[in-house]
Amino acid sequence: MQVRILLPEKVLAQHDDAVKVVGEALDGGFCLKPRHVDYVAVLGPGLVGITTEQGQEVFYAVAEGMVVKHGSEVRFAVRDGAGGSDLGRLREVIDERFAHRDEDELQARNLAWKMEAGFIRRLMELERGY
């Protein structure tokens, strides 16, 4: 299979000889092999493992995104990612870098909700003639 892990600004990984791809989707783990049916899933922060024809295992930490398998092509489109051979370090990347992003995004969403609520309150005051 041809596997590509795409970030917004670059290609993180490209493997043209994959025989197995495993990962974590929001609805559970998955394992893709060349003869499996086409597949689409939403990803949360987690690990992706790729096994090559030579038996080499390569791992990537990925932030949220999508995975699509169509025929012999598997494409990951993720917000952020990192590769390496040390699974412990990749798990730390997920816990530190990607979890921190979730906190920042939650704070930004809370601020947007507060601004929206204030805007609606002002509109209601205008309708009442204040």
Tab-separated table of C-alpha atoms in Angstrom, residues 19-62:
chain	number	residue	atom	x	y	z
A	19	VAL	CA	1.600	-4.129	4.271
A	20	LYS	CA	-0.195	-3.019	7.437
A	21	VAL	CA	-1.324	0.279	8.981
A	22	VAL	CA	-2.694	0.469	12.527
A	23	GLY	CA	-4.014	3.474	14.388
A	24	GLU	CA	-6.560	4.948	16.746
A	25	ALA	CA	-9.779	6.521	15.451
A	26	LEU	CA	-12.330	8.252	17.631
A	27	ASP	CA	-14.550	5.175	17.427
A	28	GLY	CA	-11.770	2.673	18.197
A	29	GLY	CA	-8.623	1.154	16.789
A	30	PHE	CA	-8.191	0.071	13.188
A	31	CYS	CA	-5.910	-2.173	11.152
A	32	LEU	CA	-5.687	-1.699	7.380
A	33	LYS	CA	-4.193	-4.242	5.001
A	34	PRO	CA	-3.945	-4.168	1.194
A	35	ARG	CA	-7.060	-6.264	0.524
A	36	HIS	CA	-9.302	-4.576	3.101
A	37	VAL	CA	-12.324	-2.614	1.969
A	38	ASP	CA	-12.134	1.161	1.625
A	39	TYR	CA	-12.235	2.975	4.955
A	40	VAL	CA	-12.693	6.492	6.369
A	41	ALA	CA	-12.321	7.561	10.001
A	42	VAL	CA	-11.870	10.613	12.186
A	43	LEU	CA	-8.695	10.530	14.258
A	44	GLY	CA	-7.989	11.882	17.697
A	45	PRO	CA	-4.467	12.337	19.047
A	46	GLY	CA	-2.725	8.965	18.948
A	47	LEU	CA	-0.171	6.666	17.377
A	48	VAL	CA	-0.028	5.312	13.831
A	49	GLY	CA	2.061	2.245	13.097
A	50	ILE	CA	3.161	1.230	9.602
A	51	THR	CA	4.678	-2.159	8.777
A	52	THR	CA	6.670	-2.363	5.525
A	53	GLU	CA	7.154	-5.354	3.211
A	54	GLN	CA	10.591	-5.878	4.822
A	55	GLY	CA	8.959	-6.195	8.270
A	56	GLN	CA	10.167	-2.820	9.530
A	57	GLU	CA	7.768	-1.034	11.903
A	58	VAL	CA	7.643	2.762	11.824
A	59	PHE	CA	5.590	4.864	14.232
A	60	TYR	CA	4.125	8.358	14.146
A	61	ALA	CA	2.365	10.500	16.722
A	62	VAL	CA	-0.511	12.339	15.068
